Amino acid sequence: FEFDSICWLTDLAKLDNYNYFLIVKNTLESLEQIIDQGKHRGVHFKIQEIIEGTLNPEIENRTCDNRSFTISSIWFFECQPIDKIVEVRRHAISILDKLSQDDNPEIINRTVTSLVSLLHVPHGNFGKQIRSEGNEYINQEAENALAIIEKVISEDKFPTVTHAIKEKLESSYANYLDCILDKLDDVKKLFKTPDINERVRYCLSHDWPEFVRDEDHNLTDKKFNKLQEATALELWDHYQNDPKKIVTFIEDTINKLIQAGIEPQCMVFQRACAKVNPGFIPDIIKELLVIDDLHLSFSVGHWFIFAKKESKMEIALSVIAKGKSQHKRGLASVAPYFDDMTKDEIIDIAQKLSLEHDVAVKKTVAYNLGVIYRKCGQFEELKEIIANFDTGDDAILLDTLL
């Protein structure tokens, strides 16, 4: 209730021709009280949206609504009193400093993202120019933000967050202010030498090359895939080809990413792990079948693709017999990769999956019926598969097939 009341203050701001320094100041004070009382958990995303709006360097973003208290017009323009601007913005940064000391890795990670934005050269439109003393304060803000980031890196409370900070600071798209370039180099020296944990974390948070600037995108993709495969080989070697330890380590890394508010991207790395050591895929899938984790259970399909031809049917039948909905969906989703299986095997798998009671599994089979038909060319068998679906699903299936 307290937080929603604060959000509604944004409407009041419009009544005073956007001269709302006092409203912004009071809002930030209220937010700080919520944080000091420990009531920010669960609404921290919205709180940070408000603060980011106060500090937003993208001047063209001038929206003001109940969801995002974006106050980009509080900037260093000629028409605005510099003392009030400085007061409000310094207060917002001090709140970010508090949030950076939180015990929640997701809050810290999001806070650092806000701070990193203050290190960049601001830009805007509407023909407005930032005055000279404004530039002085922008530089001070960047130095203060970098000092907070440095403190987070030094404490290293959550290695997953520290790795994410390193990635943010090394972004090739960054256009940093001149005043912090030397200091930024010193901060980067605080990062430890990358180990297997950091390399796997990177691979599990990217399914494609980030910040691609190469003209030859294929070359960049090849480098990225080689990195994934090299890391996969290193992981197998680190755990001496022990499937249980491999799955446990990947599961733990995924959970840490989620806790830090980073969405896992598991496809490419797990396929790389399967590709470089296919002999252990049956054992890996046995381990995956006892796991409920959404990302890992669905990834059964990624491993199945690279299984040896002679073991694929046995693995598929095991997934159908012992797996849960997500495992079976994972298997059904890779039907386009059933190239080295016989037509009869493909039809058999599709028929068994179409008999599942779980609607999600049946829909995944439906979406791949066209692929199955192109691989098998056996329309009569496909009609039998379609007959396993409820009347309501027939339209989806036939539309997909046609």
Coordinates of C-alpha atoms in Angstrom, one line a residue:
F1 CA 0.0 0.0 0.0
E2 CA 2.8 2.4 0.9
F3 CA 4.6 1.8 -2.4
D4 CA 1.4 2.1 -4.5
S5 CA 0.7 5.5 -2.8
I6 CA 4.2 6.7 -3.8
C7 CA 3.6 5.7 -7.4
W8 CA 0.4 7.7 -7.6
L9 CA 2.5 10.8 -6.8
T10 CA 3.6 10.8 -10.4
D11 CA 0.2 12.1 -11.5
L12 CA 0.6 15.1 -9.1
A13 CA 3.8 16.0 -10.8
K14 CA 1.9 16.8 -14.0
L15 CA -0.1 19.5 -12.2
D16 CA 2.9 21.7 -11.7
N17 CA 4.3 21.9 -15.2
Y18 CA 6.8 19.2 -14.5
N19 CA 8.4 21.4 -11.7
Y20 CA 8.4 18.5 -9.3
F21 CA 11.7 18.6 -7.5
L22 CA 9.9 18.6 -4.1
I23 CA 7.7 15.6 -5.1
V24 CA 10.8 13.7 -6.3
K25 CA 12.7 14.5 -3.1
N26 CA 9.8 13.4 -0.9
T27 CA 9.3 10.2 -3.0
L28 CA 13.0 9.3 -2.7
E29 CA 12.8 9.9 1.1
S30 CA 9.8 7.6 1.3
L31 CA 11.6 4.9 -0.7
E32 CA 14.6 5.2 1.6
Q33 CA 12.4 4.6 4.6
I34 CA 10.9 1.5 3.0
I35 CA 14.4 0.1 2.4
D36 CA 15.6 1.0 5.9
Q37 CA 12.6 -0.9 7.3
G38 CA 13.4 -3.9 5.1
K39 CA 10.1 -3.6 3.3
H40 CA 11.6 -3.4 -0.1
R41 CA 11.7 -7.2 -0.8
G42 CA 9.2 -8.1 -3.5
V43 CA 8.9 -4.6 -4.8
H44 CA 12.6 -3.8 -5.3
F45 CA 12.2 -3.9 -9.1
K46 CA 9.7 -1.1 -8.9
I47 CA 11.8 0.9 -6.5
Q48 CA 14.7 0.6 -8.8
E49 CA 12.6 1.7 -11.7
I50 CA 11.8 4.9 -9.8
I51 CA 15.5 5.5 -9.0
E52 CA 16.6 4.7 -12.5
G53 CA 14.1 7.2 -13.8
T54 CA 15.5 9.9 -11.5
L55 CA 19.0 9.2 -12.9
N56 CA 18.1 8.2 -16.5
P57 CA 20.9 9.3 -18.9
E58 CA 18.7 8.7 -21.9
I59 CA 17.2 12.2 -22.0
E60 CA 14.7 11.4 -24.8
N61 CA 12.9 9.0 -22.5
R62 CA 10.5 11.5 -20.9
T63 CA 7.5 9.2 -20.0
C64 CA 5.8 9.7 -16.6
D65 CA 3.3 7.1 -15.5
N66 CA 2.3 5.0 -12.5
R67 CA 4.6 2.1 -13.3
S68 CA 7.9 3.9 -14.0
F69 CA 8.6 7.2 -12.3
T70 CA 10.9 8.4 -15.1
I71 CA 12.0 11.9 -14.4
S72 CA 14.6 12.5 -17.1
S73 CA 13.8 16.2 -17.2
I74 CA 15.6 16.5 -13.9
W75 CA 18.8 17.0 -15.7
F76 CA 21.5 19.6 -16.1
F77 CA 19.7 22.0 -18.5
E78 CA 19.9 25.8 -18.5
C79 CA 16.3 26.1 -17.4
Q80 CA 16.7 24.2 -14.2
P81 CA 18.2 25.2 -10.8
I82 CA 21.5 23.3 -10.4
D83 CA 21.3 23.0 -6.6
K84 CA 18.0 21.1 -6.7
I85 CA 19.1 18.9 -9.5
V86 CA 22.3 17.9 -7.6
E87 CA 20.4 17.3 -4.4
V88 CA 17.8 14.9 -5.9
R89 CA 20.3 13.0 -8.0
R90 CA 22.8 12.6 -5.2
H91 CA 20.0 11.3 -3.0
A92 CA 19.1 8.7 -5.6
I93 CA 22.7 7.5 -5.9
S94 CA 22.9 7.2 -2.1
I95 CA 19.9 4.9 -2.2
L96 CA 21.6 2.8 -4.8
D97 CA 24.6 2.6 -2.5
K98 CA 22.3 1.2 0.2
L99 CA 20.8 -1.3 -2.2
S100 CA 24.2 -2.4 -3.3
Q101 CA 24.8 -3.7 0.3
D102 CA 21.7 -5.9 0.3
D103 CA 21.8 -9.6 1.0
N104 CA 19.9 -10.5 -2.2
P105 CA 22.1 -11.1 -5.3
E106 CA 19.3 -10.1 -7.6
I107 CA 19.0 -6.7 -6.0
I108 CA 22.8 -6.2 -6.1
N109 CA 23.0 -7.2 -9.7
R110 CA 20.1 -4.9 -10.7
T111 CA 21.6 -2.0 -8.7
V112 CA 25.0 -2.3 -10.4
T113 CA 23.3 -2.2 -13.8
S114 CA 21.8 1.2 -12.8
L115 CA 25.2 2.4 -11.6
V116 CA 27.0 1.2 -14.8
S117 CA 24.6 3.4 -16.8
L118 CA 26.0 6.5 -15.0
L119 CA 29.5 5.7 -16.3
H120 CA 28.4 6.3 -19.9
V121 CA 28.4 9.5 -21.9
P122 CA 24.7 10.8 -21.7
H123 CA 23.0 11.8 -24.9
G124 CA 19.7 13.4 -25.7
N125 CA 17.6 15.4 -28.2
F126 CA 15.2 18.3 -28.3
G127 CA 18.2 20.5 -29.0
K128 CA 18.9 21.0 -25.4
Q129 CA 22.5 21.4 -24.2
I130 CA 24.0 20.4 -20.9
R131 CA 25.7 23.4 -19.3
S132 CA 29.4 23.3 -18.2
E133 CA 28.7 22.9 -14.4
G134 CA 26.3 20.1 -15.4
N135 CA 29.2 18.2 -17.0
E136 CA 31.2 18.7 -13.8
Y137 CA 28.4 17.0 -11.8
I138 CA 27.9 14.3 -14.3
N139 CA 31.6 13.4 -13.9
Q140 CA 31.3 13.4 -10.1
E141 CA 28.3 11.1 -10.4
A142 CA 30.2 8.7 -12.6
E143 CA 33.1 8.6 -10.1
N144 CA 30.7 8.0 -7.2
A145 CA 29.0 5.3 -9.1
L146 CA 32.3 3.6 -9.9
A147 CA 33.4 3.8 -6.3
I148 CA 30.2 1.9 -5.3
I149 CA 30.8 -0.7 -8.0
E150 CA 34.4 -1.1 -6.9
K151 CA 33.2 -1.8 -3.3
V152 CA 30.7 -4.5 -4.6
I153 CA 33.5 -6.2 -6.6
S154 CA 36.0 -6.1 -3.6
E155 CA 33.4 -7.7 -1.3
D156 CA 32.6 -10.4 -3.9
K157 CA 29.6 -11.6 -1.8
F158 CA 28.1 -13.4 -4.8
P159 CA 30.6 -14.6 -7.4
T160 CA 27.9 -14.9 -10.0
V161 CA 27.0 -11.2 -9.6
T162 CA 30.7 -10.3 -9.7
H163 CA 31.1 -12.2 -13.0
A164 CA 28.0 -10.4 -14.4
I165 CA 29.6 -7.0 -13.3
K166 CA 32.8 -7.9 -15.2
E167 CA 30.8 -8.6 -18.3
K168 CA 28.9 -5.3 -18.0
L169 CA 32.1 -3.3 -17.6
E170 CA 33.8 -5.1 -20.5
S171 CA 30.9 -4.5 -23.0
S172 CA 32.4 -3.4 -26.3
Y173 CA 29.4 -1.1 -26.8
A174 CA 30.2 1.0 -23.7
N175 CA 30.9 4.7 -24.3
Y176 CA 32.4 5.7 -21.0
L177 CA 33.1 9.2 -19.8
D178 CA 36.7 10.2 -20.1
C179 CA 37.0 11.1 -16.4
I180 CA 36.7 7.5 -15.3
L181 CA 38.6 5.6 -18.0
D182 CA 41.8 5.3 -15.9
K183 CA 39.9 4.5 -12.8
L184 CA 37.9 1.9 -14.6
D185 CA 41.1 0.1 -15.7
D186 CA 42.1 -0.1 -12.0
V187 CA 38.7 -1.4 -11.0
K188 CA 38.9 -4.2 -13.7
K189 CA 42.2 -5.4 -12.1
L190 CA 40.2 -6.4 -9.1
F191 CA 38.6 -9.3 -11.0
K192 CA 40.1 -12.7 -10.4
T193 CA 41.6 -14.8 -13.1
P194 CA 38.6 -16.6 -14.8
D195 CA 38.1 -20.2 -13.6
I196 CA 35.9 -23.0 -14.7
N197 CA 33.0 -21.5 -12.6
E198 CA 33.1 -18.2 -14.5
R199 CA 33.5 -19.8 -17.9
V200 CA 30.6 -22.1 -17.4
R201 CA 28.5 -19.3 -15.9
Y202 CA 29.2 -17.2 -19.1
C203 CA 28.3 -20.2 -21.4
L204 CA 25.0 -20.8 -19.4
S205 CA 23.9 -17.2 -19.7
H206 CA 24.5 -16.8 -23.5
D207 CA 23.1 -18.8 -26.4
W208 CA 24.6 -16.5 -29.0
P209 CA 27.6 -14.1 -29.2
E210 CA 27.0 -10.9 -27.4
F211 CA 28.0 -7.5 -28.8
V212 CA 28.8 -8.8 -32.2
R213 CA 30.7 -6.2 -34.2
D214 CA 32.5 -8.5 -36.7
E215 CA 31.5 -8.0 -40.3
D216 CA 31.8 -11.8 -40.7
H217 CA 29.0 -13.0 -38.4
N218 CA 29.7 -16.6 -39.3
L219 CA 33.3 -16.3 -38.1
T220 CA 32.0 -14.8 -34.8
D221 CA 29.6 -17.7 -34.4
K222 CA 32.4 -20.2 -35.0
K223 CA 34.5 -18.5 -32.3
F224 CA 31.6 -18.5 -29.9
N225 CA 30.8 -22.2 -30.5
K226 CA 34.5 -23.1 -30.1
L227 CA 34.5 -21.3 -26.8
Q228 CA 31.4 -23.3 -25.7
E229 CA 33.0 -26.6 -26.7
A230 CA 36.3 -25.8 -25.1
T231 CA 34.5 -25.0 -21.9
A232 CA 32.5 -28.2 -22.1
L233 CA 35.7 -30.2 -22.5
E234 CA 37.2 -28.5 -19.6
L235 CA 34.1 -29.2 -17.5
W236 CA 34.2 -32.9 -18.4
D237 CA 37.9 -33.1 -17.5
H238 CA 37.4 -31.2 -14.3
Y239 CA 34.8 -33.7 -13.0
Q240 CA 36.6 -36.7 -14.6
N241 CA 33.7 -37.7 -16.8
D242 CA 31.3 -38.1 -13.9
P243 CA 27.8 -37.5 -15.3
K244 CA 26.2 -37.0 -11.9
K245 CA 28.8 -34.3 -10.9
I246 CA 28.4 -32.6 -14.3
V247 CA 24.6 -32.4 -14.0
T248 CA 24.8 -31.2 -10.3
F249 CA 27.3 -28.5 -11.3
I250 CA 25.2 -27.3 -14.2
E251 CA 22.1 -27.3 -12.0
D252 CA 23.9 -25.3 -9.3
T253 CA 25.2 -22.8 -11.8
I254 CA 21.7 -22.3 -13.3
N255 CA 20.2 -21.8 -9.8
K256 CA 22.8 -19.1 -9.0
L257 CA 22.0 -17.3 -12.2
I258 CA 18.3 -17.3 -11.4
Q259 CA 19.0 -16.0 -7.9
A260 CA 21.0 -13.1 -9.4
G261 CA 18.1 -12.3 -11.7
I262 CA 19.9 -13.6 -14.8
E263 CA 17.8 -15.7 -17.2
P264 CA 19.8 -18.9 -18.0
Q265 CA 20.4 -19.7 -21.7
C266 CA 21.1 -23.4 -21.6
M267 CA 20.8 -24.7 -25.1
V268 CA 24.2 -24.1 -26.7
F269 CA 26.3 -25.1 -23.8
Q270 CA 24.5 -28.3 -23.0
R271 CA 24.6 -29.2 -26.7
A272 CA 28.3 -28.5 -26.6
C273 CA 28.7 -30.8 -23.6
A274 CA 26.8 -33.6 -25.4
K275 CA 28.7 -33.1 -28.7
V276 CA 32.2 -33.4 -27.1
N277 CA 31.4 -36.5 -25.1
P278 CA 28.5 -38.4 -26.6
G279 CA 29.4 -41.7 -24.9
F280 CA 28.1 -40.5 -21.6
I281 CA 24.7 -39.1 -22.9
P282 CA 22.6 -42.1 -21.7
D283 CA 24.0 -41.6 -18.2
I284 CA 23.5 -37.9 -18.3
I285 CA 19.8 -38.3 -19.3
K286 CA 19.3 -40.8 -16.5
E287 CA 20.4 -38.1 -14.1
L288 CA 18.2 -35.5 -15.8
L289 CA 15.1 -37.7 -15.4
V290 CA 15.2 -37.4 -11.6
I291 CA 15.5 -33.6 -11.7
D292 CA 12.5 -31.2 -11.6
D293 CA 14.4 -28.1 -12.6
L294 CA 12.5 -26.5 -15.5
H295 CA 15.6 -25.6 -17.5
L296 CA 17.5 -28.9 -17.0
S297 CA 14.5 -31.2 -17.4
F298 CA 13.6 -29.6 -20.8
S299 CA 17.2 -29.9 -21.9
V300 CA 16.9 -33.7 -22.3
G301 CA 16.3 -32.9 -25.9
H302 CA 19.6 -31.0 -26.3
W303 CA 21.6 -34.0 -25.1
F304 CA 19.5 -36.5 -27.1
I305 CA 20.5 -34.8 -30.4
F306 CA 24.1 -36.0 -30.0
A307 CA 23.4 -39.5 -28.6
K308 CA 24.9 -42.3 -30.6
K309 CA 22.5 -43.7 -33.2
E310 CA 22.4 -47.2 -31.7
S311 CA 21.3 -45.8 -28.3
K312 CA 18.7 -43.2 -29.4
M313 CA 15.6 -45.4 -29.4
E314 CA 16.4 -46.8 -26.0
I315 CA 17.0 -43.4 -24.6
A316 CA 13.7 -42.1 -26.1
L317 CA 11.7 -45.0 -24.7
S318 CA 13.3 -44.4 -21.3
V319 CA 12.3 -40.7 -21.3
I320 CA 8.7 -41.6 -22.3
A321 CA 8.5 -44.2 -19.6
K322 CA 10.2 -42.5 -16.7
G323 CA 10.2 -38.8 -17.5
K324 CA 7.9 -36.0 -16.5
S325 CA 6.1 -33.5 -18.7
Q326 CA 9.1 -31.2 -19.2
H327 CA 11.4 -34.2 -20.1
K328 CA 9.0 -35.4 -22.7
R329 CA 8.5 -31.9 -24.1
G330 CA 12.2 -31.6 -24.4
L331 CA 12.3 -34.8 -26.4
A332 CA 9.4 -33.8 -28.6
S333 CA 10.9 -30.4 -29.3
V334 CA 14.0 -31.8 -31.1
A335 CA 12.1 -33.9 -33.6
P336 CA 13.7 -31.9 -36.4
Y337 CA 17.0 -33.5 -35.4
F338 CA 15.8 -37.1 -35.6
D339 CA 17.8 -37.4 -38.9
D340 CA 19.7 -40.6 -38.0
M341 CA 16.7 -42.5 -36.8
T342 CA 14.5 -44.8 -39.0
K343 CA 11.1 -43.7 -40.2
D344 CA 9.5 -46.4 -38.0
E345 CA 11.4 -45.2 -34.9
I346 CA 10.3 -41.6 -35.5
I347 CA 6.6 -42.6 -35.9
D348 CA 6.8 -44.9 -32.8
I349 CA 8.2 -42.0 -30.7
A350 CA 5.6 -39.6 -32.0
Q351 CA 2.7 -42.0 -31.4
K352 CA 3.8 -42.7 -27.8
L353 CA 4.2 -39.0 -27.0
S354 CA 0.8 -38.2 -28.6
L355 CA -0.8 -40.6 -26.1
E356 CA 0.4 -38.5 -23.1
H357 CA -2.2 -36.8 -21.0
D358 CA -0.2 -33.6 -20.6
V359 CA -1.5 -31.0 -23.1
A360 CA 1.9 -29.3 -23.3
V361 CA 3.5 -32.5 -24.5
K362 CA 0.8 -33.1 -27.0
K363 CA 1.1 -29.6 -28.4
T364 CA 4.8 -30.0 -28.8
V365 CA 4.2 -33.1 -30.8
A366 CA 1.6 -31.2 -32.8
Y367 CA 4.0 -28.3 -33.6
N368 CA 6.5 -30.9 -35.0
L369 CA 4.1 -33.0 -37.0
G370 CA 5.0 -31.3 -40.2
V371 CA 8.7 -32.1 -39.6
I372 CA 7.8 -35.7 -38.8
Y373 CA 5.8 -36.0 -42.0
R374 CA 8.6 -34.6 -44.1
K375 CA 11.0 -37.1 -42.6
C376 CA 8.8 -40.1 -42.8
G377 CA 6.3 -39.4 -45.6
Q378 CA 3.8 -41.9 -43.9
F379 CA 0.5 -40.1 -43.9
E380 CA -1.5 -43.0 -42.6
E381 CA 0.6 -43.3 -39.5
L382 CA 0.2 -39.5 -39.0
K383 CA -3.6 -39.9 -39.1
E384 CA -3.3 -42.4 -36.3
I385 CA -1.3 -39.9 -34.3
I386 CA -3.9 -37.2 -34.9
A387 CA -6.6 -39.6 -33.8
N388 CA -4.9 -39.6 -30.3
F389 CA -5.8 -36.0 -29.8
D390 CA -9.0 -34.5 -28.6
T391 CA -11.3 -32.9 -31.1
G392 CA -10.2 -29.4 -30.0
D393 CA -6.6 -30.2 -30.9
D394 CA -7.4 -31.5 -34.3
A395 CA -7.7 -28.0 -35.8
I396 CA -4.2 -27.1 -34.5
L397 CA -2.7 -30.3 -35.7
L398 CA -4.2 -30.2 -39.2
D399 CA -3.3 -26.5 -39.6
T400 CA 0.3 -27.3 -38.6
L401 CA 0.5 -30.2 -40.9
L402 CA -1.0 -28.3 -43.9

